[in-house]
């Protein structure tokens, strides 16, 4: 579509011209064993391949599309979704033939090949019935906030606090979430509308950087 390029500067110019011509927010360029580059407003963002070895790039493009879609649907920024997609692609190109990226493989990639056992949990509504009173629930920005219907259900069951935390950087966020027993991905905008008047500043140390304590009495 844009032809060949001579160097990185020429590539950036062609990609940005294409983005503007098609009126796109961003253009993501996959570059086989060289990783990928995201072109949007400002400087391009480059990520090298996450694969330790590249055996076969078949299906990697489809994996990138799926990873980007999953990240954006979960509320991630473009660079965060790119990181998700790049990680998933790093899993499949390290396998021979057209491969898939399982959840377990993805988690191992984020957490330095640490193994995780997948639990079979009930749906959120059933999980809420098992919650004990006076619990504190922690949610992260990009991974999804708890929706208003869940807030009401929590309130009815005597759960008094929700703690909202800042996004963790790259793999740190996913490592922490992977170590949680249960994680639900829900609508953050409706949650904010429901509890905005109750949000108070609240700071603590890592691993979670807390930005608000939200009483839901």
PDB file of C-alpha atoms in Angstrom, residues 35-36 38 46-51 60-92 101-103 105-107 109-111 168-175:
ATOM      1  CA  UNK A  35       8.633  -6.890  16.729  1.00  0.00           C
ATOM      2  CA  UNK A  36       6.124  -4.117  16.007  1.00  0.00           C
ATOM      3  CA  UNK A  38       2.729   1.781  16.809  1.00  0.00           C
ATOM      4  CA  UNK A  46       8.531   0.369  19.130  1.00  0.00           C
ATOM      5  CA  UNK A  47       8.480  -2.985  20.880  1.00  0.00           C
ATOM      6  CA  UNK A  48      10.925  -5.784  20.029  1.00  0.00           C
ATOM      7  CA  UNK A  49       9.557  -9.291  19.714  1.00  0.00           C
ATOM      8  CA  UNK A  50       8.758 -10.964  23.017  1.00  0.00           C
ATOM      9  CA  UNK A  51       9.719 -14.387  21.667  1.00  0.00           C
ATOM     10  CA  UNK A  60       1.110 -14.150  14.169  1.00  0.00           C
ATOM     11  CA  UNK A  61      -0.824 -11.336  12.479  1.00  0.00           C
ATOM     12  CA  UNK A  62      -4.164 -12.842  13.487  1.00  0.00           C
ATOM     13  CA  UNK A  63      -2.872 -13.222  17.033  1.00  0.00           C
ATOM     14  CA  UNK A  64      -1.854  -9.555  17.101  1.00  0.00           C
ATOM     15  CA  UNK A  65      -5.323  -8.473  15.945  1.00  0.00           C
ATOM     16  CA  UNK A  66      -6.959 -10.634  18.612  1.00  0.00           C
ATOM     17  CA  UNK A  67      -4.593  -9.361  21.319  1.00  0.00           C
ATOM     18  CA  UNK A  68      -5.148  -5.720  20.371  1.00  0.00           C
ATOM     19  CA  UNK A  69      -8.907  -6.241  20.297  1.00  0.00           C
ATOM     20  CA  UNK A  70      -8.899  -7.915  23.698  1.00  0.00           C
ATOM     21  CA  UNK A  71      -6.768  -5.167  25.236  1.00  0.00           C
ATOM     22  CA  UNK A  72      -8.841  -2.303  23.836  1.00  0.00           C
ATOM     23  CA  UNK A  73     -12.108  -4.016  24.819  1.00  0.00           C
ATOM     24  CA  UNK A  74     -10.764  -4.323  28.377  1.00  0.00           C
ATOM     25  CA  UNK A  75     -10.069  -0.573  28.476  1.00  0.00           C
ATOM     26  CA  UNK A  76      -6.321  -0.623  27.824  1.00  0.00           C
ATOM     27  CA  UNK A  77      -4.570   2.253  26.106  1.00  0.00           C
ATOM     28  CA  UNK A  78      -3.122   1.662  22.637  1.00  0.00           C
ATOM     29  CA  UNK A  79       0.420   1.039  23.990  1.00  0.00           C
ATOM     30  CA  UNK A  80      -0.924  -1.346  26.648  1.00  0.00           C
ATOM     31  CA  UNK A  81      -2.975  -3.251  24.068  1.00  0.00           C
ATOM     32  CA  UNK A  82       0.108  -3.359  21.853  1.00  0.00           C
ATOM     33  CA  UNK A  83       2.043  -4.928  24.722  1.00  0.00           C
ATOM     34  CA  UNK A  84      -0.672  -7.573  25.121  1.00  0.00           C
ATOM     35  CA  UNK A  85      -0.667  -8.304  21.396  1.00  0.00           C
ATOM     36  CA  UNK A  86       3.120  -8.451  21.219  1.00  0.00           C
ATOM     37  CA  UNK A  87       3.252 -10.851  24.144  1.00  0.00           C
ATOM     38  CA  UNK A  88       0.663 -13.149  22.555  1.00  0.00           C
ATOM     39  CA  UNK A  89       2.506 -13.040  19.230  1.00  0.00           C
ATOM     40  CA  UNK A  90       5.724 -13.913  21.040  1.00  0.00           C
ATOM     41  CA  UNK A  91       4.056 -17.094  22.264  1.00  0.00           C
ATOM     42  CA  UNK A  92       2.824 -18.301  18.856  1.00  0.00           C
ATOM     43  CA  UNK A 101      -1.824 -18.629  22.474  1.00  0.00           C
ATOM     44  CA  UNK A 102      -3.512 -20.215  25.480  1.00  0.00           C
ATOM     45  CA  UNK A 103      -4.263 -18.269  28.650  1.00  0.00           C
ATOM     46  CA  UNK A 105       1.016 -19.607  27.929  1.00  0.00           C
ATOM     47  CA  UNK A 106       0.159 -15.919  28.062  1.00  0.00           C
ATOM     48  CA  UNK A 107       0.422 -15.802  31.856  1.00  0.00           C
ATOM     49  CA  UNK A 109       5.090 -15.099  29.320  1.00  0.00           C
ATOM     50  CA  UNK A 110       4.065 -12.187  31.578  1.00  0.00           C
ATOM     51  CA  UNK A 111       5.435 -13.708  34.742  1.00  0.00           C
ATOM     52  CA  UNK A 168       0.568  -0.955  36.837  1.00  0.00           C
ATOM     53  CA  UNK A 169       3.321  -0.706  34.258  1.00  0.00           C
ATOM     54  CA  UNK A 170       3.355  -3.353  31.542  1.00  0.00           C
ATOM     55  CA  UNK A 171       3.953  -6.835  32.941  1.00  0.00           C
ATOM     56  CA  UNK A 172       3.622  -5.773  36.593  1.00  0.00           C
ATOM     57  CA  UNK A 173      -0.117  -5.262  36.201  1.00  0.00           C
ATOM     58  CA  UNK A 174      -0.679  -8.661  34.632  1.00  0.00           C
ATOM     59  CA  UNK A 175       1.605 -10.413  37.105  1.00  0.00           C
TER      60      UNK A 175
END
